[in-house]
Coordinates of C-alpha atoms in Angstrom, one line a residue:
X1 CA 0.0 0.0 0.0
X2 CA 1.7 3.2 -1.1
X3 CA 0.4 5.3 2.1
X4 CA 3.9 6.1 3.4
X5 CA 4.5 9.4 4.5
X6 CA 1.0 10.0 5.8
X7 CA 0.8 10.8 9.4
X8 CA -2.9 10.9 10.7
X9 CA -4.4 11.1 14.5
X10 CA -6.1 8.3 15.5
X11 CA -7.7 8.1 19.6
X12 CA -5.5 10.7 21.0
X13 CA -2.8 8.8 18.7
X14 CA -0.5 10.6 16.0
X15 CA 0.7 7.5 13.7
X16 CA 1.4 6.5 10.2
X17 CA -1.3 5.5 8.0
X18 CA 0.3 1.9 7.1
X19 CA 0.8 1.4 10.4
X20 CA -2.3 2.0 12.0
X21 CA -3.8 -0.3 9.5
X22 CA -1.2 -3.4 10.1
X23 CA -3.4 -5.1 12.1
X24 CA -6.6 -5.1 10.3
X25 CA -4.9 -6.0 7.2
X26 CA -3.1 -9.1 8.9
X27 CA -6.2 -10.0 10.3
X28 CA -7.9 -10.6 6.9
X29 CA -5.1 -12.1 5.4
X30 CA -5.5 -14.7 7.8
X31 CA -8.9 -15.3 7.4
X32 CA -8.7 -15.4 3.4
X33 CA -6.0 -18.1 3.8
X34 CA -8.8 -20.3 5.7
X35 CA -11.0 -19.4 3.4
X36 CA -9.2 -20.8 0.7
X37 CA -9.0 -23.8 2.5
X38 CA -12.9 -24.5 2.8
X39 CA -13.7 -23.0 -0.7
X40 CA -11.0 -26.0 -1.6
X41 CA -13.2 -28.1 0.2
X42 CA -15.9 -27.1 -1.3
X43 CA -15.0 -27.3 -4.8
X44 CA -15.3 -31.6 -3.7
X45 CA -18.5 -31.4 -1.9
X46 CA -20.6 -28.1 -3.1
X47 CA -23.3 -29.3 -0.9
X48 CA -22.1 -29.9 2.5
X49 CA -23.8 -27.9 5.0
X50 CA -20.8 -27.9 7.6
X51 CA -18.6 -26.2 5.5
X52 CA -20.7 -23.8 4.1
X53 CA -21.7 -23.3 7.7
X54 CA -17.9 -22.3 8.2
X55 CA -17.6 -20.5 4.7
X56 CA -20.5 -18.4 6.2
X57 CA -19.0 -17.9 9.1
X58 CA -15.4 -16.7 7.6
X59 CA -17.0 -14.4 5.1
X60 CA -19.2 -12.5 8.2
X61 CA -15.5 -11.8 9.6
X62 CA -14.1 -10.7 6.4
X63 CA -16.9 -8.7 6.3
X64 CA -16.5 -7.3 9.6
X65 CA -12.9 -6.7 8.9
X66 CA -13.4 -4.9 5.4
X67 CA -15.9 -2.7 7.4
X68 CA -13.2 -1.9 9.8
X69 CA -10.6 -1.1 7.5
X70 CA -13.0 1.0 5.4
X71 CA -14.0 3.1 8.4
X72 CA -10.6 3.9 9.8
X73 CA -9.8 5.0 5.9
X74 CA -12.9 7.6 6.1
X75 CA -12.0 8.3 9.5
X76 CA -8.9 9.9 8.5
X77 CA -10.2 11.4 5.3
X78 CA -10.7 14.9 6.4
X79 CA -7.0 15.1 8.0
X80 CA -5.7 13.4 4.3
X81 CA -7.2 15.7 2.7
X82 CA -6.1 18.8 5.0
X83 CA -2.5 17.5 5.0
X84 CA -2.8 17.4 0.7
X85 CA -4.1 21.1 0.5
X86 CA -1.5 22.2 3.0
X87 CA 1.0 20.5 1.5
X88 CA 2.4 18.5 3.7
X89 CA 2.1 15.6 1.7
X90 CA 2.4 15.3 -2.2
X91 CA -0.2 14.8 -4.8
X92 CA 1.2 10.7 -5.2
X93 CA 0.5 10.0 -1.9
X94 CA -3.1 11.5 -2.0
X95 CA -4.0 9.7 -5.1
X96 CA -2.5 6.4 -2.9
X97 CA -4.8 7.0 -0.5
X98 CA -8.2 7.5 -2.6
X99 CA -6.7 4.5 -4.1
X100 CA -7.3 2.7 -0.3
X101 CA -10.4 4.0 -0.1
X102 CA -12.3 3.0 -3.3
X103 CA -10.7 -0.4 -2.7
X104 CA -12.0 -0.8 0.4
X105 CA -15.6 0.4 -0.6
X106 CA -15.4 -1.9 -3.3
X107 CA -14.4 -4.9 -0.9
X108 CA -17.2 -4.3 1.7
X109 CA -19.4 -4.5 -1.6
X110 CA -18.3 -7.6 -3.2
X111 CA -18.2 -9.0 0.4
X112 CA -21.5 -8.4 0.9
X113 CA -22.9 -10.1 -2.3
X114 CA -20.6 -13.6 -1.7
X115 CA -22.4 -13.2 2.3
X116 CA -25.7 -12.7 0.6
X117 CA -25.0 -15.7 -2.2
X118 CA -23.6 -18.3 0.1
X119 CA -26.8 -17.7 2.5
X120 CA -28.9 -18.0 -0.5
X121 CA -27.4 -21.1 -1.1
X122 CA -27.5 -22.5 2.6
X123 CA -31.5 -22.1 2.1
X124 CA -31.4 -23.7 -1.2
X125 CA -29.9 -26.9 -0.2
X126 CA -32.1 -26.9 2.7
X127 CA -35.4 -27.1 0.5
X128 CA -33.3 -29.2 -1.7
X129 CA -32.9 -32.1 1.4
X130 CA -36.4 -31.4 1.8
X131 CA -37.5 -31.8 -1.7
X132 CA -35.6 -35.0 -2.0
X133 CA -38.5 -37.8 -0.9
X134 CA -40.9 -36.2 -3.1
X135 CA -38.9 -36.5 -6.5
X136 CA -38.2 -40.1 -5.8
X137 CA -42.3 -41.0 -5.0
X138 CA -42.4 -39.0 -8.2
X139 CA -39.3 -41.0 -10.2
X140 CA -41.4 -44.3 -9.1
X141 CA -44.3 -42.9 -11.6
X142 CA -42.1 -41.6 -14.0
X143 CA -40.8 -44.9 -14.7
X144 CA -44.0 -46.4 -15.1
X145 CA -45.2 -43.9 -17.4
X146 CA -42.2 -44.4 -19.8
X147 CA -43.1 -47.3 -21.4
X148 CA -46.4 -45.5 -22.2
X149 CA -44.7 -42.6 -23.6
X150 CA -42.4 -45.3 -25.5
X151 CA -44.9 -46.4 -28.0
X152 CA -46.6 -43.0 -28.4
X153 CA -43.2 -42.0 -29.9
X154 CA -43.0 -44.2 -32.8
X155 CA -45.3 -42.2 -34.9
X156 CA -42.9 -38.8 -34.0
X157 CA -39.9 -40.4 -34.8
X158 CA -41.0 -40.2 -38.6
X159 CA -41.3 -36.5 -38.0
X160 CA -38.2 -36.3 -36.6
X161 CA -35.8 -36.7 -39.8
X162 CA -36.9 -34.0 -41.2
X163 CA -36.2 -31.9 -38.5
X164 CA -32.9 -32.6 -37.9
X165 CA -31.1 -31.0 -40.6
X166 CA -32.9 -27.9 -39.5
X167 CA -31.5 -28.2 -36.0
X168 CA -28.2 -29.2 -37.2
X169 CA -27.8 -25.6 -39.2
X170 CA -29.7 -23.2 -36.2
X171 CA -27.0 -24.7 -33.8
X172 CA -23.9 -24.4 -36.0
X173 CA -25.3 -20.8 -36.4
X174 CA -25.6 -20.2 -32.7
X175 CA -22.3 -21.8 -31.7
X176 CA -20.8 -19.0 -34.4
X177 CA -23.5 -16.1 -33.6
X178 CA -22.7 -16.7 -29.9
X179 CA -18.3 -16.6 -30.7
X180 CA -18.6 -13.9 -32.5
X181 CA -21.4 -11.9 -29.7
X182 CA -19.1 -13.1 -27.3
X183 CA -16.0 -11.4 -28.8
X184 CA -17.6 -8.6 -29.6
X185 CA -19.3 -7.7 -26.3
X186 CA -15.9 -8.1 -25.0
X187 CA -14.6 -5.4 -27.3
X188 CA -17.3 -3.2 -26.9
X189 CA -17.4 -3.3 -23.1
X190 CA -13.4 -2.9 -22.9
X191 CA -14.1 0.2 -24.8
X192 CA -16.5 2.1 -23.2
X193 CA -15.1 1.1 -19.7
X194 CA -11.8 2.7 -20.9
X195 CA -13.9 6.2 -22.4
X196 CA -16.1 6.2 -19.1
X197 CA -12.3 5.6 -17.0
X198 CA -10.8 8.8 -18.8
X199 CA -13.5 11.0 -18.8
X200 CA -13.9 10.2 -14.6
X201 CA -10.2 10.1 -14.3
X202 CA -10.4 13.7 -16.1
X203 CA -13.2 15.1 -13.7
X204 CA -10.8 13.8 -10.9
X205 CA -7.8 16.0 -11.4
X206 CA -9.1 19.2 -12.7
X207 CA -12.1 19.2 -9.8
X208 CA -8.6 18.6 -7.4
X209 CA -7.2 21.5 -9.4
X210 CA -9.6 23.9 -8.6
X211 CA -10.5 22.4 -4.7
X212 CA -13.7 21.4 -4.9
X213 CA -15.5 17.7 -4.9
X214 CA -15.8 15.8 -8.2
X215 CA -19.6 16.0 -8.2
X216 CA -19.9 19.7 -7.0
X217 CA -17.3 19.9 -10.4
X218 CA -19.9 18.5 -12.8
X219 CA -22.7 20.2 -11.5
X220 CA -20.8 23.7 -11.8
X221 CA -19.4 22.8 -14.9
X222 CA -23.6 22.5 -16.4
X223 CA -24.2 25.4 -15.0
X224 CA -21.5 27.7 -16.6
X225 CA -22.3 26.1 -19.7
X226 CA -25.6 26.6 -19.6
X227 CA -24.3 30.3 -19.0
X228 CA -22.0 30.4 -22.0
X229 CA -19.0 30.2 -19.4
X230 CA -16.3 27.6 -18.7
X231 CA -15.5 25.9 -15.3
X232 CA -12.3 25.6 -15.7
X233 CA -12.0 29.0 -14.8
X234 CA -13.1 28.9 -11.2
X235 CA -9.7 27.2 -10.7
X236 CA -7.9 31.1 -9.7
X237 CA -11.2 32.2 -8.2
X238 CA -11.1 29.1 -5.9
X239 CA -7.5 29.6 -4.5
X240 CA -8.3 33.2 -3.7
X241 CA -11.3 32.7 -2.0
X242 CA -9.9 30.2 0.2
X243 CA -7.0 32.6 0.8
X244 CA -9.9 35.0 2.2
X245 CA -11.7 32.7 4.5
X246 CA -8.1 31.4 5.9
X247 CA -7.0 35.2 6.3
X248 CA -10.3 36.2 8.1
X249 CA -10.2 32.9 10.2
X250 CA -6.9 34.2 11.2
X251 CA -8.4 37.7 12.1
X252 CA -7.6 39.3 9.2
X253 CA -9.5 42.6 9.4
X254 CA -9.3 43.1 5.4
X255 CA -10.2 39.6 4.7
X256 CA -13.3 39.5 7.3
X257 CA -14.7 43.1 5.3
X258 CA -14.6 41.2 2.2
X259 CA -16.8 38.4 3.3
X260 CA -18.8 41.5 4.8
X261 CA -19.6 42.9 1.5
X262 CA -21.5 40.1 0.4
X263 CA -22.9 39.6 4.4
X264 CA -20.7 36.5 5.5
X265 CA -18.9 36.4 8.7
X266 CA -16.5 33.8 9.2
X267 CA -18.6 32.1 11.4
X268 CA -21.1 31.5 8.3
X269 CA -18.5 29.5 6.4
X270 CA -16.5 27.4 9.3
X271 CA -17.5 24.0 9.4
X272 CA -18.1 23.4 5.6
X273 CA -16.9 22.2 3.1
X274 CA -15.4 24.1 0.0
X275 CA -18.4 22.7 -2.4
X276 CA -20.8 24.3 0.5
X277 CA -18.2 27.6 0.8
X278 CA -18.3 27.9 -2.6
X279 CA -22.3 27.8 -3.5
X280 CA -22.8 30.1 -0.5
X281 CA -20.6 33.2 -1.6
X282 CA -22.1 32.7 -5.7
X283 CA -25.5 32.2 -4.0
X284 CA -24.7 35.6 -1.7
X285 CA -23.0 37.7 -4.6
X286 CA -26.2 36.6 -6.5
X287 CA -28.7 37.9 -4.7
X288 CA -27.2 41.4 -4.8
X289 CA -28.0 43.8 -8.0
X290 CA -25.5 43.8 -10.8
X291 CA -23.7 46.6 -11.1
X292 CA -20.2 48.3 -9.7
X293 CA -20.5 47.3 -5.9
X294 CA -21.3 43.6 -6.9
X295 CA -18.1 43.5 -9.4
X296 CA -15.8 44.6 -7.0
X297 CA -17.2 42.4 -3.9
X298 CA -16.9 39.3 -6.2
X299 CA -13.1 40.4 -7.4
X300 CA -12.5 40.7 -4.3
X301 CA -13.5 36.8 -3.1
X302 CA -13.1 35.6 -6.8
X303 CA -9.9 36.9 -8.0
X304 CA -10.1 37.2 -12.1
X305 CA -12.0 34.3 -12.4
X306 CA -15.7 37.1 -11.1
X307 CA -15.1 38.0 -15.0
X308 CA -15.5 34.9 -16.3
X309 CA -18.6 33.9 -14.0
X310 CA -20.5 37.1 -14.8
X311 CA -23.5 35.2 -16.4
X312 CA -23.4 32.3 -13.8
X313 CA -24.2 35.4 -11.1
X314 CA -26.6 37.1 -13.3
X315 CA -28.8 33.9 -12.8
X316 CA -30.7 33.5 -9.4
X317 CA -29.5 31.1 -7.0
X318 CA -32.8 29.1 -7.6
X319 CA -31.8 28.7 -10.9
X320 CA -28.5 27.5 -10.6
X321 CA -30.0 24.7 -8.2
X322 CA -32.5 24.1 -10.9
X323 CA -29.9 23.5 -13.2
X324 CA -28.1 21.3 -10.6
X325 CA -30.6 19.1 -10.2
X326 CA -31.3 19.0 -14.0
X327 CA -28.0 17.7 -14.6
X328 CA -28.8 15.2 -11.0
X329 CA -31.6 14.0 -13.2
X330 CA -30.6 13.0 -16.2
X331 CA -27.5 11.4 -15.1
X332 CA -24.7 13.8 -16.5
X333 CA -23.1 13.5 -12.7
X334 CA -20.9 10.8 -12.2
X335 CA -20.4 10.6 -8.2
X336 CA -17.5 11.2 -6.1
X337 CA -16.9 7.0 -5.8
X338 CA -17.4 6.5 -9.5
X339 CA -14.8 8.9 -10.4
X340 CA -12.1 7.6 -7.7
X341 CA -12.8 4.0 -9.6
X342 CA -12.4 5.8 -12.7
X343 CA -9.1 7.5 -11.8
X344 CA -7.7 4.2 -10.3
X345 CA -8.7 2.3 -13.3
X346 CA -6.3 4.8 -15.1
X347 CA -3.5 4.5 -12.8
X348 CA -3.6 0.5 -13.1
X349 CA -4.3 0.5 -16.8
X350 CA -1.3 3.2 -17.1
X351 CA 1.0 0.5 -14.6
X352 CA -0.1 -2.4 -17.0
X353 CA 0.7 -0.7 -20.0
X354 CA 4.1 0.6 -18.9
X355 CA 4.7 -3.1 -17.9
X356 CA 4.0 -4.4 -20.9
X357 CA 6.5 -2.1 -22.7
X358 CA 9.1 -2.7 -19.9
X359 CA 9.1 -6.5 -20.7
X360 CA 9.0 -6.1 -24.3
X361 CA 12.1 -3.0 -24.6
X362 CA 13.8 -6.0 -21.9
X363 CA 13.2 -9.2 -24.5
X364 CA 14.2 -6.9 -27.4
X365 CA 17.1 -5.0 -26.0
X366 CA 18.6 -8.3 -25.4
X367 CA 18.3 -9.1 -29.3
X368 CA 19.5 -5.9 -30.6
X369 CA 23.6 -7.5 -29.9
X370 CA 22.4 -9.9 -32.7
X371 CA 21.0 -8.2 -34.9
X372 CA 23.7 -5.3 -35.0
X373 CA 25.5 -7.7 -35.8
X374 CA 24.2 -9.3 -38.6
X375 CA 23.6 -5.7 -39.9
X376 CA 27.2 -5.2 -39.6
X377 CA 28.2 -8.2 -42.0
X378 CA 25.5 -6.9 -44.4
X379 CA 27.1 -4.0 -44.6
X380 CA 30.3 -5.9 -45.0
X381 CA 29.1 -7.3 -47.7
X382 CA 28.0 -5.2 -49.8
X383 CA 31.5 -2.8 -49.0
X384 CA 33.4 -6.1 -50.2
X385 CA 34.8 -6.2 -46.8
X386 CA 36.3 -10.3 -45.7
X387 CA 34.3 -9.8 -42.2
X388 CA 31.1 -10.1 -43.5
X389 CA 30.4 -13.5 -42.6
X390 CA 31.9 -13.7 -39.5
X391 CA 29.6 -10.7 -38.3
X392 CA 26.5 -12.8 -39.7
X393 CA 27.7 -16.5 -38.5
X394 CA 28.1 -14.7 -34.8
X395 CA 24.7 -12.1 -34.8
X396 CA 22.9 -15.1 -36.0
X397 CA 24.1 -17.2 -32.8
X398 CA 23.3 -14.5 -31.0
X399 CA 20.2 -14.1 -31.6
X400 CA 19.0 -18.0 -31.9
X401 CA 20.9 -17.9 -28.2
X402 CA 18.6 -15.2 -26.8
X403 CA 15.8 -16.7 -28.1
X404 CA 16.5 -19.7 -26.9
X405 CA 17.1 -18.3 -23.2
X406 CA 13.8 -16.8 -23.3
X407 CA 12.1 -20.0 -24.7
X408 CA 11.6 -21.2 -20.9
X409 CA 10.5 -17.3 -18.8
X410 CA 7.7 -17.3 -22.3
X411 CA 6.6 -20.8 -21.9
X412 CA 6.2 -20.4 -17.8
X413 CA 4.6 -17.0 -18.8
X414 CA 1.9 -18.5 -20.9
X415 CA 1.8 -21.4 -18.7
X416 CA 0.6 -18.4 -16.4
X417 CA -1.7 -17.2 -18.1
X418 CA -3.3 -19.9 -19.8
X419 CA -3.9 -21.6 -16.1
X420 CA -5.3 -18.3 -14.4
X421 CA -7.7 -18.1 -17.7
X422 CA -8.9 -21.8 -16.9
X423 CA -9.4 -21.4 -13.4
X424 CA -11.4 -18.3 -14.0
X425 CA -13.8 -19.7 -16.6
X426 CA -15.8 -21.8 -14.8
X427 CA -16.7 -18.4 -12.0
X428 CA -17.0 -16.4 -15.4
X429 CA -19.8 -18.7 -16.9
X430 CA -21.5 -19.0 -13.6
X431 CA -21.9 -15.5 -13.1
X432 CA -22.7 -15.1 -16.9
X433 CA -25.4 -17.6 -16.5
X434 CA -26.3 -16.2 -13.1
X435 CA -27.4 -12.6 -13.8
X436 CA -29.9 -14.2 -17.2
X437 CA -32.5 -14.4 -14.4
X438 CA -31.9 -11.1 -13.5
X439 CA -32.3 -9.5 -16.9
X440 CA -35.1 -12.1 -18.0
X441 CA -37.1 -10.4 -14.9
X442 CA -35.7 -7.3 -16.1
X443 CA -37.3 -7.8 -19.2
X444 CA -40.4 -9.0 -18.3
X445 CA -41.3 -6.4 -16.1
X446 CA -40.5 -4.2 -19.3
X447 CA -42.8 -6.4 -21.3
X448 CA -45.5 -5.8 -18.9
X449 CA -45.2 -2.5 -18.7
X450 CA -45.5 -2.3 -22.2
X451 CA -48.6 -4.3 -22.4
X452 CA -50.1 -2.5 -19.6
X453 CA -49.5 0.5 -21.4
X454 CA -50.9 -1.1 -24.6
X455 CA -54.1 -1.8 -22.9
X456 CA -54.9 1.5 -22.1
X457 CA -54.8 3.1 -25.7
X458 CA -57.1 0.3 -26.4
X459 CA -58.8 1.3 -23.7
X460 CA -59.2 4.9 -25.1
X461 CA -59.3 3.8 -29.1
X462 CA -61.9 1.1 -28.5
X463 CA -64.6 3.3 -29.7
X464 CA -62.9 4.3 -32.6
X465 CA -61.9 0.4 -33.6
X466 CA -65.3 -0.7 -32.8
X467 CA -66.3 2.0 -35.6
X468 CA -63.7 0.7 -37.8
X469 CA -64.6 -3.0 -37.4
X470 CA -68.3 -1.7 -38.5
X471 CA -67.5 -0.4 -41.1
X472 CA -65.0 -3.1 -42.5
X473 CA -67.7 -5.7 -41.6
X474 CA -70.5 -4.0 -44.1
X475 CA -67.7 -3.6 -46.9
X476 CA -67.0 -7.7 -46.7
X477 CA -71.2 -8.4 -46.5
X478 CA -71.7 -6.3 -49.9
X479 CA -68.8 -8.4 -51.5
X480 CA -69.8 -11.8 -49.5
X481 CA -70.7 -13.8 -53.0
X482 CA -67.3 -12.6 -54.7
X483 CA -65.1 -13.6 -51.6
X484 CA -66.9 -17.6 -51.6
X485 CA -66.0 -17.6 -54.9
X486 CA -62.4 -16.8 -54.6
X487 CA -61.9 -19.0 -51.4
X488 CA -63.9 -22.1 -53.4
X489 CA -61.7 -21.7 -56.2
X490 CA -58.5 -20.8 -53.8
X491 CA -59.4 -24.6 -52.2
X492 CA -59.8 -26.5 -55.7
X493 CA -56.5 -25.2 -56.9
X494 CA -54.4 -26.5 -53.5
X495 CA -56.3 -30.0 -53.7
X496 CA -55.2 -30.2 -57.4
X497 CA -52.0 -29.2 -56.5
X498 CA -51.5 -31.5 -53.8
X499 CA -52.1 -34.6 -56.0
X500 CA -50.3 -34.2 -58.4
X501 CA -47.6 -33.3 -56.0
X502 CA -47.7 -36.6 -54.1
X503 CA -46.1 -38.9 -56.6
X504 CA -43.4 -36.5 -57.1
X505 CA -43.0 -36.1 -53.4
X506 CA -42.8 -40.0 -53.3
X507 CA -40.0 -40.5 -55.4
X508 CA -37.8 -37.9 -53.4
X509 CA -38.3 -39.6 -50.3
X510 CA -35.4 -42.1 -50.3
X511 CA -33.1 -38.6 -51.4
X512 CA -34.2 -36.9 -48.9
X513 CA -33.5 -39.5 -46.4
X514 CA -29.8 -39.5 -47.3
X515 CA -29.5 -36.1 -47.6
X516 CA -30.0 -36.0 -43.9
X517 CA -27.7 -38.8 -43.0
X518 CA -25.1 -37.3 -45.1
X519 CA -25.7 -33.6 -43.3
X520 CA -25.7 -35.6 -39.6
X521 CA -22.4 -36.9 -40.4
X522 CA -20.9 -33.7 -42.0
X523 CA -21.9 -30.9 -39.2
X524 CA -20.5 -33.1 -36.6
X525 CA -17.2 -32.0 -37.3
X526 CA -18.7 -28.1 -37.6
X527 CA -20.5 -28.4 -34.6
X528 CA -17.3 -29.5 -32.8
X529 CA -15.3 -26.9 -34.5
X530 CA -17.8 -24.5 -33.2
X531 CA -17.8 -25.4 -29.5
X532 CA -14.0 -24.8 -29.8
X533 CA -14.4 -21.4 -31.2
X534 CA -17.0 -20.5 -28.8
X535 CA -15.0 -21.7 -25.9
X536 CA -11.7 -19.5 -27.7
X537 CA -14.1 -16.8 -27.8
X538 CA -15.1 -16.8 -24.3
X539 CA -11.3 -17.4 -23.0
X540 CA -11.0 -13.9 -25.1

């Protein structure tokens, strides 16, 4: 944890962050290595109601313990934050610490949801036990009803020929529909996560800029743009009005008559936040009347930045909430948690890229004695030089001798990665198939909602289609005897067509037969193929 340097006071106690948190952080390693050990268990008997008794048990203390962590982190927030603005500590070590903090929200979360899933489960098996007796007085009637259901199927097995080629083709098209999804869905969600990380991870740094919280950031930021102004600019006006309130906290006489101008004392703004500071003195500078004395109060508290927000303080303070809320409600504010995952999403895809680069500059750097080489006896060469084909002969070696040292650290590498991947797929598919209720409920509250909706227009246009109906009804009774006589002829021409169809039909009966051997035995090798691609695709 990359907390070192930060000093905080905890019960009467001034210590350093990684310290303070030593012991909650031993304690849950311990209890995620016995963890491991029943969820290894477990893996052999899913079922057993001892150890998911003790798996239940072990997550309550983790989540006890995340809990714990999480609110000694927020504890200390307000003095992190203090220490950042004053300087004391550097903007790395700040970062570090939101870092802490998003991971430990995001730990009590998923904590939560295994505590909820395992106790889900624990009920489960219960009516499961219960349930048992009844399906075997049921399999005893089952059985006796097969032989029934044996002979009924004779006649359907005719039918069932023909449809096999059909199924053969929908399932080779699923197993490639579902790669490809699969594949793509990956892509797509890869892509916005990394747009939603930048633009969070963006919102993060400026709104630290300028002092204020992420979400106070968005929401000013729609309201000067709804005013034709930019946010960014508040950046100057923040630092001086901060320099105000510390000056009149300190008893500043000049400091204290600017806040008087506007008809803040000192005491009006202790105790909150900058966001709150902030929407207090615009709020204040907006209820007085434009004009000379309001310009210079809000230079004075704004600095250069009082130009900039002249239309934001032309508005009234109800309409700047309005517009607040505006932006509240149709979800153009990311929240303060969101960005800090958004920012550390961009600090651990930044680490992984820089990685990646590291190992490949390492592997290459290692060639590049080689293959100077070899460029050497080129050149050699083609000057007429007798070195030429010693430089190739040895930048040759060279390189099939790094390549061959790396042949092992690649393998193991792979090795790596390939075994992590298969470990992981079987969780993966489980939660795949796992949230389908979910979105099946989803959409079926959706559908009824629709309906629902449906029903009342009907409701309202039944009139009018009972009007319609009417009127459709006396056109088809005044042109009754011309519609029999279409339908009568309409029926002679299928009959006729039907026989002489049959003997035709007849004769491609034993063709058709084949055909649907010959397809069985063909697609099993596609349908194979496309099992492997769809499992490729999920690895992906």
């Amino acid at each position: 944890m990359a907390v070192k340097g930060i000093i905080v006071e905890i019960g009467g106690d001034t210590v350093g962050l990684q310290k303070a948190l030593k012991d909650v952080n031993d304690r849950a390693k311990n209890v995620s290595s016995e963890m491991r050990e029943v969820e290894k268990a477990l893996k052999l008997d899913p079922t057993n109601v001892t150890l998911l008794a003790q798996k239940h048990e072990l997550l309550s203390k983790q989540v006890a313990i995340a809990r714990e962590k999480l609110d000694a982190l927020k504890s200390v927030q307000g003095q992190v934050e203090e220490q950042f603005r004053s300087g004391k500590i550097g903007e790395e070590q700040y970062r570090a610490f939101q870092r802490e903090v998003a991971i430990a929200e995001s730990n009590v979360k998923k904590l939560d949801g295994k505590l909820a899933d395992i106790e889900k489960t624990a009920d489960n098996t219960a009516e499961s036990t219960e349930d048992l007796s009844k399906n075997l007085d049921s399999a005893g009637k089952s059985g006796k009803n097969m032989g029934e259901d044996l002979e009924q199927s004779e006649g359907k097995m005719s039918k069932f020929g023909n449809a096999v080629k059909q199924i053969g083709t929908v399932a080779l098209d699923v197993f490639k529909a579902l790669g490809t999804a699969a594949v793509d869905a990956g892509k797509k969600i890869w892509s916005m996560s990394n747009d939603v990380a930048s633009t969070g991870d963006a919102i993060d740094k400026t709104s630290q800029k300028i002092g204020i919280s992420a979400e106070a950031y968005q929401e000013w930021g729609y309201v000067f743009e709804r005013c034709g102004a930019d946010v960014n600019n508040l950046q100057g006006g923040m630092k001086t009005l901060s320099s105000v309130i510390t000056s009149a906290a300190d008893g500043t006489k000049s400091a204290q008559e600017k806040l008087a101008a506007v008809g803040l004392t000192i005491d009006d703004l202790n105790g909150k936040s900058q966001d709150e500071q902030l929407s207090l003195v615009i709020n204040r500078l907006q209820g007085m009347s434009a004009g000379a004395e309001r310009t210079a109060a809000a230079t004075k508290l704004l600095g250069k930045s009082a130009t900039d927000m002249a239309a934001v303080l032309n508005t009234t303070a109800e309409d700047t909430q309005a517009l607040k809320d505006e932006a509240h409600e149709y979800g153009m504010v990311m929240s303060n948690d969101a960005v800090a995952a958004s920012a550390t999403f961009e600090d651990s895809l930044s680490r992984m890229n820089n990685t990646v680069t590291g190992l490949k500059n390492n592997m290459i750097g290692e060639l590049l004695p080689g293959v100077t080489l070899i460029m050497d006896g080129i050149t050699d060469f083609i000057a007429g030089t007798g070195n030429g084909g010693q430089y190739l002969e040895e930048g040759i070696m060279s390189v099939i001798d790094t390549i061959t040292a790396k042949i092992p650290q690649v393998t193991e590498l792979l090795n790596m990665v390939l075994s992590s991947v298969a470990k992981s797929i079987p969780s993966v598919i489980q939660s795949m198939v796992s949230a389908v209720p979910d979105m099946l409920q989803a959409i079926m509250e959706a559908l009824v909602s629709l309906v629902q909706a449906v029903s009342e227009q009907m409701t309202t246009l039944a009139p009018q289609l009972t009007t319609a109906l009417m009127q459709m009804l006396q056109i088809l009774t005044g042109n009754l005897p011309l519609l029999l006589q279409a339908g009568l002829q309409l029926v002679q021409g299928l009959v006729e067509g039907i026989l002489e169809a049959i003997p035709a039909m007849v004769a491609e009966l034993p063709k058709l037969v084949l055909s649907i051997v010959d397809f069985i035995i063909g697609s099993i090798p596609s349908i194979i193929q496309a099992g492997v691609d769809l499992l490729t695709a999920l690895v992906e």
